Amino acid sequence: MASLLPTTFVYAEKADDLAKLIAFARGFGEKVNVLFIGNDENTRECVSLGADCVYCFAPQDNVATEDYAASFAQIIQEAGANSLVLLSASKRAKAIAARLGVALKAGVVSDALSLRVENNTLLATHQVYGGLAHATAEIRSSYAVVTVGSALDVEAITGAPNAQVVQSAFVAPAHALKVLARKPKQGSSVDLGKSHCVVGVGRGFAKADDIALATALAKALQGEVGCSRPIAEGEGWMEHDRYIGVSGVTLGADVYIAVGISGQIQHMVGVDRTKTIIAINKDKNAPIFNVVDYGIVGDLYKVLPALTAKLGG
């Protein structure tokens, strides 16, 4: 594939996401540069992931992550026009992407499913109408800013030589956020996007304590537990980090087991990259049975303990 954009910049908060973004970026430019916020120890973790250069910004006291966008924009502009900027799909990365779009006068596409170059134009496919359809956007601006979901299907580069490290100066934005306080995030630190197996909890569960049945099955499968939106945002039984769907987490799992989930499109958008989907629901007419690979019609309170026992859990 011919490269439209000779230089590609990548940004992610986590090393695992960064490694995949670098590998993905190699398909779109001869030179791949990392924009990174961290101390010396953090920097050492990302220099051998396959990039050519790491522009490192030391963490600033009382500076919000989004406010590094002005610093990033300056580095990108110095590299010249026709640059692609790839970011992870985290909330902070999306906030940075929006600010970069303004600073660079660039086209921005969020949660891209795929990218390709045709006739010297960068094309980004993404979801529209809450996941009901896919659309392809042509990015014709001098710069292109794209966030890519957590289910990026690419292998990280191994054995790459260390990248050049450039210590970069923080550039304060014209209108900075005022940081009043910082508190550790409450809840889990699970990253469902990296789990090979996920058991999904839906409204079929009568009470929060019953989620233990799904947890036991997930443990037997060495997987994690996720949920539909009502469980996280309606009932408040599980953390938002475990909500799977169009405005939540997108899975890239080998197996997803949806338990007591009807199968609304807003939820299924989050699992459409899963290799195998299994549904357990007592309603034989539940919409989810139309889109899964395997289905079990039955009472989850009987099915889950039986499956867990068979798996030695």
C-alpha atoms as a PDB file:
ATOM      1  CA  MET A   1       0.000   0.000   0.000  1.00  0.00           C
ATOM      2  CA  ALA A   2       1.400   3.367  -0.985  1.00  0.00           C
ATOM      3  CA  SER A   3       1.833   5.758   1.923  1.00  0.00           C
ATOM      4  CA  LEU A   4      -0.136   8.977   1.697  1.00  0.00           C
ATOM      5  CA  LEU A   5       1.143  10.395   4.958  1.00  0.00           C
ATOM      6  CA  PRO A   6       4.913   9.949   5.328  1.00  0.00           C
ATOM      7  CA  THR A   7       4.903  10.680   9.058  1.00  0.00           C
ATOM      8  CA  THR A   8       2.568   9.139  11.598  1.00  0.00           C
ATOM      9  CA  PHE A   9       2.257  10.137  15.246  1.00  0.00           C
ATOM     10  CA  VAL A  10       0.721   7.894  17.888  1.00  0.00           C
ATOM     11  CA  TYR A  11      -0.529   8.538  21.406  1.00  0.00           C
ATOM     12  CA  ALA A  12      -1.818   6.171  24.075  1.00  0.00           C
ATOM     13  CA  GLU A  13      -1.756   6.237  27.857  1.00  0.00           C
ATOM     14  CA  LYS A  14      -0.981   2.528  28.255  1.00  0.00           C
ATOM     15  CA  ALA A  15       2.049   0.667  26.914  1.00  0.00           C
ATOM     16  CA  ASP A  16      -0.050  -2.229  25.525  1.00  0.00           C
ATOM     17  CA  ASP A  17      -2.247   0.154  23.528  1.00  0.00           C
ATOM     18  CA  LEU A  18       0.819   2.067  22.379  1.00  0.00           C
ATOM     19  CA  ALA A  19       2.524  -1.084  21.108  1.00  0.00           C
ATOM     20  CA  LYS A  20      -0.462  -1.981  18.923  1.00  0.00           C
ATOM     21  CA  LEU A  21      -0.857   1.579  17.636  1.00  0.00           C
ATOM     22  CA  ILE A  22       2.793   1.669  16.595  1.00  0.00           C
ATOM     23  CA  ALA A  23       2.441  -1.630  14.736  1.00  0.00           C
ATOM     24  CA  PHE A  24      -0.760  -0.373  13.061  1.00  0.00           C
ATOM     25  CA  ALA A  25       0.881   2.946  12.142  1.00  0.00           C
ATOM     26  CA  ARG A  26       3.694   1.144  10.308  1.00  0.00           C
ATOM     27  CA  GLY A  27       1.224   0.470   7.510  1.00  0.00           C
ATOM     28  CA  PHE A  28       0.660   4.170   6.849  1.00  0.00           C
ATOM     29  CA  GLY A  29       4.039   5.870   6.959  1.00  0.00           C
ATOM     30  CA  GLU A  30       7.755   5.326   6.750  1.00  0.00           C
ATOM     31  CA  LYS A  31       8.318   7.188  10.014  1.00  0.00           C
ATOM     32  CA  VAL A  32       6.372   6.557  13.207  1.00  0.00           C
ATOM     33  CA  ASN A  33       6.728   8.941  16.147  1.00  0.00           C
ATOM     34  CA  VAL A  34       5.341   8.571  19.659  1.00  0.00           C
ATOM     35  CA  LEU A  35       3.852  11.429  21.683  1.00  0.00           C
ATOM     36  CA  PHE A  36       4.336  10.429  25.307  1.00  0.00           C
ATOM     37  CA  ILE A  37       3.683  11.867  28.751  1.00  0.00           C
ATOM     38  CA  GLY A  38       5.718  10.234  31.505  1.00  0.00           C
ATOM     39  CA  ASN A  39       8.864  10.057  33.591  1.00  0.00           C
ATOM     40  CA  ASP A  40      12.136   8.404  32.621  1.00  0.00           C
ATOM     41  CA  GLU A  41      11.025   4.967  33.815  1.00  0.00           C
ATOM     42  CA  ASN A  42       7.792   5.131  31.827  1.00  0.00           C
ATOM     43  CA  THR A  43       9.699   6.307  28.760  1.00  0.00           C
ATOM     44  CA  ARG A  44      12.016   3.289  28.848  1.00  0.00           C
ATOM     45  CA  GLU A  45       8.960   1.049  28.562  1.00  0.00           C
ATOM     46  CA  CYS A  46       7.980   2.475  25.175  1.00  0.00           C
ATOM     47  CA  VAL A  47      11.283   3.078  23.364  1.00  0.00           C
ATOM     48  CA  SER A  48      11.569  -0.535  22.136  1.00  0.00           C
ATOM     49  CA  LEU A  49       8.034  -0.892  20.760  1.00  0.00           C
ATOM     50  CA  GLY A  50       8.930  -0.176  17.144  1.00  0.00           C
ATOM     51  CA  ALA A  51       8.759   3.616  16.796  1.00  0.00           C
ATOM     52  CA  ASP A  52      11.450   5.797  15.237  1.00  0.00           C
ATOM     53  CA  CYS A  53      11.262   8.619  17.763  1.00  0.00           C
ATOM     54  CA  VAL A  54       9.621   9.237  21.149  1.00  0.00           C
ATOM     55  CA  TYR A  55       8.763  12.825  21.993  1.00  0.00           C
ATOM     56  CA  CYS A  56       8.628  12.715  25.771  1.00  0.00           C
ATOM     57  CA  PHE A  57       6.864  15.308  27.908  1.00  0.00           C
ATOM     58  CA  ALA A  58       7.538  15.306  31.640  1.00  0.00           C
ATOM     59  CA  PRO A  59       4.344  15.287  33.745  1.00  0.00           C
ATOM     60  CA  GLN A  60       3.398  18.792  34.890  1.00  0.00           C
ATOM     61  CA  ASP A  61       1.842  19.546  38.265  1.00  0.00           C
ATOM     62  CA  ASN A  62      -1.799  20.648  38.087  1.00  0.00           C
ATOM     63  CA  VAL A  63      -1.977  20.169  34.314  1.00  0.00           C
ATOM     64  CA  ALA A  64      -4.807  18.146  32.807  1.00  0.00           C
ATOM     65  CA  THR A  65      -3.851  15.529  30.220  1.00  0.00           C
ATOM     66  CA  GLU A  66      -6.000  17.281  27.589  1.00  0.00           C
ATOM     67  CA  ASP A  67      -3.848  20.402  27.913  1.00  0.00           C
ATOM     68  CA  TYR A  68      -0.880  18.592  26.353  1.00  0.00           C
ATOM     69  CA  ALA A  69      -2.672  18.880  23.012  1.00  0.00           C
ATOM     70  CA  ALA A  70      -1.035  22.267  22.371  1.00  0.00           C
ATOM     71  CA  SER A  71       2.396  20.706  22.928  1.00  0.00           C
ATOM     72  CA  PHE A  72       1.550  17.796  20.653  1.00  0.00           C
ATOM     73  CA  ALA A  73       0.267  20.128  17.946  1.00  0.00           C
ATOM     74  CA  GLN A  74       3.534  22.052  17.890  1.00  0.00           C
ATOM     75  CA  ILE A  75       5.574  18.850  17.407  1.00  0.00           C
ATOM     76  CA  ILE A  76       3.243  17.650  14.651  1.00  0.00           C
ATOM     77  CA  GLN A  77       3.352  20.980  12.815  1.00  0.00           C
ATOM     78  CA  GLU A  78       7.150  21.019  12.953  1.00  0.00           C
ATOM     79  CA  ALA A  79       7.133  17.676  11.143  1.00  0.00           C
ATOM     80  CA  GLY A  80       5.264  19.277   8.248  1.00  0.00           C
ATOM     81  CA  ALA A  81       1.900  18.742   6.633  1.00  0.00           C
ATOM     82  CA  ASN A  82       0.477  15.391   5.549  1.00  0.00           C
ATOM     83  CA  SER A  83       0.820  13.734   8.942  1.00  0.00           C
ATOM     84  CA  LEU A  84      -1.497  11.138  10.417  1.00  0.00           C
ATOM     85  CA  VAL A  85      -2.157  11.173  14.170  1.00  0.00           C
ATOM     86  CA  LEU A  86      -3.428   7.921  15.674  1.00  0.00           C
ATOM     87  CA  LEU A  87      -4.715   7.850  19.243  1.00  0.00           C
ATOM     88  CA  SER A  88      -6.232   5.202  21.466  1.00  0.00           C
ATOM     89  CA  ALA A  89      -9.968   5.388  22.127  1.00  0.00           C
ATOM     90  CA  SER A  90      -9.761   6.307  25.814  1.00  0.00           C
ATOM     91  CA  LYS A  91     -11.739   9.301  27.054  1.00  0.00           C
ATOM     92  CA  ARG A  92      -8.615  11.417  27.554  1.00  0.00           C
ATOM     93  CA  ALA A  93      -7.213  10.477  24.143  1.00  0.00           C
ATOM     94  CA  LYS A  94     -10.487  11.457  22.488  1.00  0.00           C
ATOM     95  CA  ALA A  95     -10.379  14.803  24.288  1.00  0.00           C
ATOM     96  CA  ILE A  96      -6.846  15.337  22.971  1.00  0.00           C
ATOM     97  CA  ALA A  97      -7.987  14.316  19.476  1.00  0.00           C
ATOM     98  CA  ALA A  98     -10.705  16.956  19.510  1.00  0.00           C
ATOM     99  CA  ARG A  99      -8.255  19.674  20.520  1.00  0.00           C
ATOM    100  CA  LEU A 100      -5.734  18.537  17.909  1.00  0.00           C
ATOM    101  CA  GLY A 101      -8.468  18.768  15.289  1.00  0.00           C
ATOM    102  CA  VAL A 102      -8.938  22.451  16.144  1.00  0.00           C
ATOM    103  CA  ALA A 103      -5.230  23.283  16.473  1.00  0.00           C
ATOM    104  CA  LEU A 104      -4.258  21.525  13.230  1.00  0.00           C
ATOM    105  CA  LYS A 105      -7.472  22.311  11.313  1.00  0.00           C
ATOM    106  CA  ALA A 106      -7.655  18.594  10.766  1.00  0.00           C
ATOM    107  CA  GLY A 107     -10.395  16.115  10.014  1.00  0.00           C
ATOM    108  CA  VAL A 108     -11.119  13.954  13.066  1.00  0.00           C
ATOM    109  CA  VAL A 109     -12.656  10.457  13.073  1.00  0.00           C
ATOM    110  CA  SER A 110     -13.429   8.704  16.365  1.00  0.00           C
ATOM    111  CA  ASP A 111     -13.469   4.938  16.932  1.00  0.00           C
ATOM    112  CA  ALA A 112     -12.292   4.021  13.453  1.00  0.00           C
ATOM    113  CA  LEU A 113     -12.868   0.388  12.539  1.00  0.00           C
ATOM    114  CA  SER A 114     -10.397   0.451   9.664  1.00  0.00           C
ATOM    115  CA  LEU A 115      -8.165   2.792   7.658  1.00  0.00           C
ATOM    116  CA  ARG A 116      -6.976   2.570   4.082  1.00  0.00           C
ATOM    117  CA  VAL A 117      -5.434   4.725   1.369  1.00  0.00           C
ATOM    118  CA  GLU A 118      -7.063   4.980  -2.048  1.00  0.00           C
ATOM    119  CA  ASN A 119      -6.129   7.438  -4.791  1.00  0.00           C
ATOM    120  CA  ASN A 120      -3.975   9.417  -2.367  1.00  0.00           C
ATOM    121  CA  THR A 121      -6.890   9.859   0.043  1.00  0.00           C
ATOM    122  CA  LEU A 122      -7.109   8.490   3.569  1.00  0.00           C
ATOM    123  CA  LEU A 123     -10.395   6.642   4.164  1.00  0.00           C
ATOM    124  CA  ALA A 124     -11.619   5.848   7.673  1.00  0.00           C
ATOM    125  CA  THR A 125     -14.527   3.487   8.309  1.00  0.00           C
ATOM    126  CA  HIS A 126     -16.473   4.079  11.520  1.00  0.00           C
ATOM    127  CA  GLN A 127     -19.848   3.346  13.087  1.00  0.00           C
ATOM    128  CA  VAL A 128     -22.854   5.642  12.710  1.00  0.00           C
ATOM    129  CA  TYR A 129     -26.421   5.687  14.056  1.00  0.00           C
ATOM    130  CA  GLY A 130     -25.391   4.034  17.292  1.00  0.00           C
ATOM    131  CA  GLY A 131     -23.742   1.140  15.487  1.00  0.00           C
ATOM    132  CA  LEU A 132     -26.601   0.388  13.135  1.00  0.00           C
ATOM    133  CA  ALA A 133     -24.415   1.114  10.110  1.00  0.00           C
ATOM    134  CA  HIS A 134     -20.845   1.789   9.018  1.00  0.00           C
ATOM    135  CA  ALA A 135     -19.754   4.903   7.130  1.00  0.00           C
ATOM    136  CA  THR A 136     -16.505   5.727   5.361  1.00  0.00           C
ATOM    137  CA  ALA A 137     -15.112   9.240   5.757  1.00  0.00           C
ATOM    138  CA  GLU A 138     -12.592  10.808   3.377  1.00  0.00           C
ATOM    139  CA  ILE A 139     -10.051  12.881   5.296  1.00  0.00           C
ATOM    140  CA  ARG A 140      -8.850  15.556   2.901  1.00  0.00           C
ATOM    141  CA  SER A 141      -7.214  17.983   5.350  1.00  0.00           C
ATOM    142  CA  SER A 142      -3.438  18.403   5.567  1.00  0.00           C
ATOM    143  CA  TYR A 143      -3.467  16.537   8.850  1.00  0.00           C
ATOM    144  CA  ALA A 144      -5.656  13.593   9.861  1.00  0.00           C
ATOM    145  CA  VAL A 145      -6.562  12.735  13.465  1.00  0.00           C
ATOM    146  CA  VAL A 146      -8.056   9.301  14.170  1.00  0.00           C
ATOM    147  CA  THR A 147      -8.870   7.404  17.366  1.00  0.00           C
ATOM    148  CA  VAL A 148      -8.791   3.620  17.127  1.00  0.00           C
ATOM    149  CA  GLY A 149     -10.752   1.234  19.342  1.00  0.00           C
ATOM    150  CA  SER A 150      -9.293  -1.126  21.910  1.00  0.00           C
ATOM    151  CA  ALA A 151     -10.017  -4.184  19.759  1.00  0.00           C
ATOM    152  CA  LEU A 152      -7.305  -3.307  17.239  1.00  0.00           C
ATOM    153  CA  ASP A 153      -6.445  -6.537  15.430  1.00  0.00           C
ATOM    154  CA  VAL A 154      -2.681  -6.247  14.998  1.00  0.00           C
ATOM    155  CA  GLU A 155       0.342  -7.894  16.567  1.00  0.00           C
ATOM    156  CA  ALA A 156       2.843  -5.719  18.432  1.00  0.00           C
ATOM    157  CA  ILE A 157       6.328  -5.413  16.944  1.00  0.00           C
ATOM    158  CA  THR A 158       8.996  -7.494  18.704  1.00  0.00           C
ATOM    159  CA  GLY A 159      12.749  -7.091  18.704  1.00  0.00           C
ATOM    160  CA  ALA A 160      12.662  -3.496  17.468  1.00  0.00           C
ATOM    161  CA  PRO A 161      15.711  -1.266  18.058  1.00  0.00           C
ATOM    162  CA  ASN A 162      15.316   1.474  20.626  1.00  0.00           C
ATOM    163  CA  ALA A 163      13.777   4.679  19.358  1.00  0.00           C
ATOM    164  CA  GLN A 164      15.408   8.062  19.583  1.00  0.00           C
ATOM    165  CA  VAL A 165      14.119   9.985  22.620  1.00  0.00           C
ATOM    166  CA  VAL A 166      13.535  13.728  22.423  1.00  0.00           C
ATOM    167  CA  GLN A 167      12.794  15.539  25.672  1.00  0.00           C
ATOM    168  CA  SER A 168      10.146  18.063  24.708  1.00  0.00           C
ATOM    169  CA  ALA A 169       9.008  21.231  26.429  1.00  0.00           C
ATOM    170  CA  PHE A 170       5.429  21.671  27.606  1.00  0.00           C
ATOM    171  CA  VAL A 171       3.520  24.379  25.758  1.00  0.00           C
ATOM    172  CA  ALA A 172       0.696  25.865  27.801  1.00  0.00           C
ATOM    173  CA  PRO A 173      -2.592  26.163  25.903  1.00  0.00           C
ATOM    174  CA  ALA A 174      -4.290  29.518  25.471  1.00  0.00           C
ATOM    175  CA  HIS A 175      -7.149  28.359  27.697  1.00  0.00           C
ATOM    176  CA  ALA A 176      -6.039  25.742  30.207  1.00  0.00           C
ATOM    177  CA  LEU A 177      -8.243  23.613  32.414  1.00  0.00           C
ATOM    178  CA  LYS A 178      -7.988  24.464  36.103  1.00  0.00           C
ATOM    179  CA  VAL A 179      -7.090  21.378  38.118  1.00  0.00           C
ATOM    180  CA  LEU A 180      -8.654  21.671  41.573  1.00  0.00           C
ATOM    181  CA  ALA A 181      -7.806  18.217  42.906  1.00  0.00           C
ATOM    182  CA  ARG A 182      -6.777  14.706  41.883  1.00  0.00           C
ATOM    183  CA  LYS A 183      -8.305  11.572  43.360  1.00  0.00           C
ATOM    184  CA  PRO A 184      -7.656   7.891  42.601  1.00  0.00           C
ATOM    185  CA  LYS A 185     -10.351   6.449  40.374  1.00  0.00           C
ATOM    186  CA  GLN A 186     -12.800   4.327  42.303  1.00  0.00           C
ATOM    187  CA  GLY A 187     -13.809   0.915  41.005  1.00  0.00           C
ATOM    188  CA  SER A 188     -12.003  -1.719  39.008  1.00  0.00           C
ATOM    189  CA  SER A 189      -8.944  -1.378  36.834  1.00  0.00           C
ATOM    190  CA  VAL A 190     -10.099  -4.106  34.451  1.00  0.00           C
ATOM    191  CA  ASP A 191      -9.475  -3.686  30.732  1.00  0.00           C
ATOM    192  CA  LEU A 192     -12.122  -5.802  29.047  1.00  0.00           C
ATOM    193  CA  GLY A 193     -10.777  -4.858  25.625  1.00  0.00           C
ATOM    194  CA  LYS A 194      -7.782  -7.113  26.290  1.00  0.00           C
ATOM    195  CA  SER A 195      -9.652 -10.055  27.831  1.00  0.00           C
ATOM    196  CA  HIS A 196      -9.741 -13.288  25.810  1.00  0.00           C
ATOM    197  CA  CYS A 197     -13.043 -14.359  27.379  1.00  0.00           C
ATOM    198  CA  VAL A 198     -15.833 -12.204  28.821  1.00  0.00           C
ATOM    199  CA  VAL A 199     -19.071 -13.165  30.545  1.00  0.00           C
ATOM    200  CA  GLY A 200     -21.708 -10.463  30.106  1.00  0.00           C
ATOM    201  CA  VAL A 201     -24.349  -9.731  32.758  1.00  0.00           C
ATOM    202  CA  GLY A 202     -27.769  -8.378  31.755  1.00  0.00           C
ATOM    203  CA  ARG A 203     -31.185  -7.636  33.194  1.00  0.00           C
ATOM    204  CA  GLY A 204     -31.911 -11.330  33.501  1.00  0.00           C
ATOM    205  CA  PHE A 205     -30.124 -11.208  36.864  1.00  0.00           C
ATOM    206  CA  ALA A 206     -32.610 -10.482  39.626  1.00  0.00           C
ATOM    207  CA  LYS A 207     -30.232  -8.875  42.112  1.00  0.00           C
ATOM    208  CA  ALA A 208     -26.624  -7.726  42.426  1.00  0.00           C
ATOM    209  CA  ASP A 209     -25.580 -10.670  44.597  1.00  0.00           C
ATOM    210  CA  ASP A 210     -26.481 -13.057  41.770  1.00  0.00           C
ATOM    211  CA  ILE A 211     -23.645 -11.677  39.642  1.00  0.00           C
ATOM    212  CA  ALA A 212     -21.453 -14.045  41.650  1.00  0.00           C
ATOM    213  CA  LEU A 213     -22.742 -16.801  39.346  1.00  0.00           C
ATOM    214  CA  ALA A 214     -21.266 -15.016  36.320  1.00  0.00           C
ATOM    215  CA  THR A 215     -18.063 -14.300  38.224  1.00  0.00           C
ATOM    216  CA  ALA A 216     -17.627 -17.991  39.017  1.00  0.00           C
ATOM    217  CA  LEU A 217     -18.074 -18.948  35.359  1.00  0.00           C
ATOM    218  CA  ALA A 218     -15.628 -16.264  34.244  1.00  0.00           C
ATOM    219  CA  LYS A 219     -13.077 -17.493  36.770  1.00  0.00           C
ATOM    220  CA  ALA A 220     -13.436 -21.058  35.486  1.00  0.00           C
ATOM    221  CA  LEU A 221     -12.760 -19.738  31.966  1.00  0.00           C
ATOM    222  CA  GLN A 222      -9.918 -17.489  33.153  1.00  0.00           C
ATOM    223  CA  GLY A 223     -11.914 -14.549  31.845  1.00  0.00           C
ATOM    224  CA  GLU A 224     -13.563 -11.353  33.062  1.00  0.00           C
ATOM    225  CA  VAL A 225     -17.091 -10.167  33.766  1.00  0.00           C
ATOM    226  CA  GLY A 226     -18.734  -7.343  31.815  1.00  0.00           C
ATOM    227  CA  CYS A 227     -22.285  -6.045  31.654  1.00  0.00           C
ATOM    228  CA  SER A 228     -24.941  -4.278  29.637  1.00  0.00           C
ATOM    229  CA  ARG A 229     -25.593  -0.580  30.151  1.00  0.00           C
ATOM    230  CA  PRO A 230     -28.586  -0.915  32.524  1.00  0.00           C
ATOM    231  CA  ILE A 231     -26.500  -2.954  34.960  1.00  0.00           C
ATOM    232  CA  ALA A 232     -23.777  -0.294  35.168  1.00  0.00           C
ATOM    233  CA  GLU A 233     -25.703   2.939  34.712  1.00  0.00           C
ATOM    234  CA  GLY A 234     -29.246   1.978  35.710  1.00  0.00           C
ATOM    235  CA  GLU A 235     -28.842  -0.409  38.620  1.00  0.00           C
ATOM    236  CA  GLY A 236     -25.296   0.618  39.499  1.00  0.00           C
ATOM    237  CA  TRP A 237     -24.408  -3.009  40.231  1.00  0.00           C
ATOM    238  CA  MET A 238     -21.111  -2.915  38.304  1.00  0.00           C
ATOM    239  CA  GLU A 239     -18.455  -0.329  37.451  1.00  0.00           C
ATOM    240  CA  HIS A 240     -18.740   1.689  34.246  1.00  0.00           C
ATOM    241  CA  ASP A 241     -15.398   0.174  33.134  1.00  0.00           C
ATOM    242  CA  ARG A 242     -17.289  -3.102  32.658  1.00  0.00           C
ATOM    243  CA  TYR A 243     -20.099  -1.696  30.519  1.00  0.00           C
ATOM    244  CA  ILE A 244     -19.995  -3.161  26.993  1.00  0.00           C
ATOM    245  CA  GLY A 245     -21.629  -1.232  24.176  1.00  0.00           C
ATOM    246  CA  VAL A 246     -21.671   1.659  21.781  1.00  0.00           C
ATOM    247  CA  SER A 247     -20.625   4.226  24.397  1.00  0.00           C
ATOM    248  CA  GLY A 248     -18.740   1.737  26.553  1.00  0.00           C
ATOM    249  CA  VAL A 249     -16.102  -0.927  25.950  1.00  0.00           C
ATOM    250  CA  THR A 250     -15.532  -2.674  22.618  1.00  0.00           C
ATOM    251  CA  LEU A 251     -14.381  -6.266  23.009  1.00  0.00           C
ATOM    252  CA  GLY A 252     -11.801  -8.111  20.971  1.00  0.00           C
ATOM    253  CA  ALA A 253     -12.301 -11.373  22.848  1.00  0.00           C
ATOM    254  CA  ASP A 254     -12.136 -14.919  21.551  1.00  0.00           C
ATOM    255  CA  VAL A 255     -15.351 -15.787  23.401  1.00  0.00           C
ATOM    256  CA  TYR A 256     -18.213 -13.671  24.728  1.00  0.00           C
ATOM    257  CA  ILE A 257     -20.976 -15.268  26.795  1.00  0.00           C
ATOM    258  CA  ALA A 258     -24.025 -13.012  27.088  1.00  0.00           C
ATOM    259  CA  VAL A 259     -26.165 -14.026  30.060  1.00  0.00           C
ATOM    260  CA  GLY A 260     -29.644 -12.590  30.527  1.00  0.00           C
ATOM    261  CA  ILE A 261     -29.014 -10.002  27.795  1.00  0.00           C
ATOM    262  CA  SER A 262     -31.740  -9.325  25.229  1.00  0.00           C
ATOM    263  CA  GLY A 263     -29.353  -8.260  22.453  1.00  0.00           C
ATOM    264  CA  GLN A 264     -30.160  -4.611  21.749  1.00  0.00           C
ATOM    265  CA  ILE A 265     -27.999  -3.128  18.977  1.00  0.00           C
ATOM    266  CA  GLN A 266     -26.382  -0.652  21.377  1.00  0.00           C
ATOM    267  CA  HIS A 267     -24.910  -3.582  23.290  1.00  0.00           C
ATOM    268  CA  MET A 268     -24.079  -5.843  20.369  1.00  0.00           C
ATOM    269  CA  VAL A 269     -22.002  -3.108  18.723  1.00  0.00           C
ATOM    270  CA  GLY A 270     -19.513  -3.639  21.538  1.00  0.00           C
ATOM    271  CA  VAL A 271     -19.060  -7.333  20.742  1.00  0.00           C
ATOM    272  CA  ASP A 272     -19.139  -7.408  16.934  1.00  0.00           C
ATOM    273  CA  ARG A 273     -15.396  -8.122  16.778  1.00  0.00           C
ATOM    274  CA  THR A 274     -15.655 -11.090  19.135  1.00  0.00           C
ATOM    275  CA  LYS A 275     -14.768 -14.359  17.433  1.00  0.00           C
ATOM    276  CA  THR A 276     -17.459 -16.505  19.107  1.00  0.00           C
ATOM    277  CA  ILE A 277     -20.629 -15.266  20.821  1.00  0.00           C
ATOM    278  CA  ILE A 278     -22.744 -17.480  23.078  1.00  0.00           C
ATOM    279  CA  ALA A 279     -26.094 -16.446  24.557  1.00  0.00           C
ATOM    280  CA  ILE A 280     -27.901 -17.789  27.613  1.00  0.00           C
ATOM    281  CA  ASN A 281     -31.480 -16.552  27.947  1.00  0.00           C
ATOM    282  CA  LYS A 282     -34.746 -18.069  29.109  1.00  0.00           C
ATOM    283  CA  ASP A 283     -36.678 -16.209  26.384  1.00  0.00           C
ATOM    284  CA  LYS A 284     -36.373 -18.242  23.190  1.00  0.00           C
ATOM    285  CA  ASN A 285     -37.537 -15.193  21.206  1.00  0.00           C
ATOM    286  CA  ALA A 286     -34.842 -12.861  22.554  1.00  0.00           C
ATOM    287  CA  PRO A 287     -33.282 -10.865  19.658  1.00  0.00           C
ATOM    288  CA  ILE A 288     -29.808 -11.951  20.690  1.00  0.00           C
ATOM    289  CA  PHE A 289     -30.420 -15.474  19.392  1.00  0.00           C
ATOM    290  CA  ASN A 290     -30.526 -14.046  15.850  1.00  0.00           C
ATOM    291  CA  VAL A 291     -26.905 -12.874  15.947  1.00  0.00           C
ATOM    292  CA  VAL A 292     -24.999 -15.358  18.108  1.00  0.00           C
ATOM    293  CA  ASP A 293     -22.967 -18.415  17.153  1.00  0.00           C
ATOM    294  CA  TYR A 294     -24.455 -20.625  19.880  1.00  0.00           C
ATOM    295  CA  GLY A 295     -27.487 -20.197  22.097  1.00  0.00           C
ATOM    296  CA  ILE A 296     -28.809 -21.856  25.228  1.00  0.00           C
ATOM    297  CA  VAL A 297     -32.485 -21.372  26.072  1.00  0.00           C
ATOM    298  CA  GLY A 298     -32.702 -21.835  29.799  1.00  0.00           C
ATOM    299  CA  ASP A 299     -32.781 -20.355  33.292  1.00  0.00           C
ATOM    300  CA  LEU A 300     -29.420 -18.729  34.002  1.00  0.00           C
ATOM    301  CA  TYR A 301     -29.763 -19.749  37.661  1.00  0.00           C
ATOM    302  CA  LYS A 302     -29.578 -23.376  36.529  1.00  0.00           C
ATOM    303  CA  VAL A 303     -27.368 -23.083  33.453  1.00  0.00           C
ATOM    304  CA  LEU A 304     -24.508 -21.050  34.965  1.00  0.00           C
ATOM    305  CA  PRO A 305     -23.833 -23.352  37.961  1.00  0.00           C
ATOM    306  CA  ALA A 306     -23.991 -26.392  35.648  1.00  0.00           C
ATOM    307  CA  LEU A 307     -21.497 -24.893  33.178  1.00  0.00           C
ATOM    308  CA  THR A 308     -19.178 -23.789  35.960  1.00  0.00           C
ATOM    309  CA  ALA A 309     -19.248 -27.271  37.486  1.00  0.00           C
ATOM    310  CA  LYS A 310     -18.461 -28.881  34.102  1.00  0.00           C
ATOM    311  CA  LEU A 311     -15.481 -26.568  33.720  1.00  0.00           C
ATOM    312  CA  GLY A 312     -14.181 -27.525  37.135  1.00  0.00           C
ATOM    313  CA  GLY A 313     -14.975 -24.174  38.691  1.00  0.00           C
END
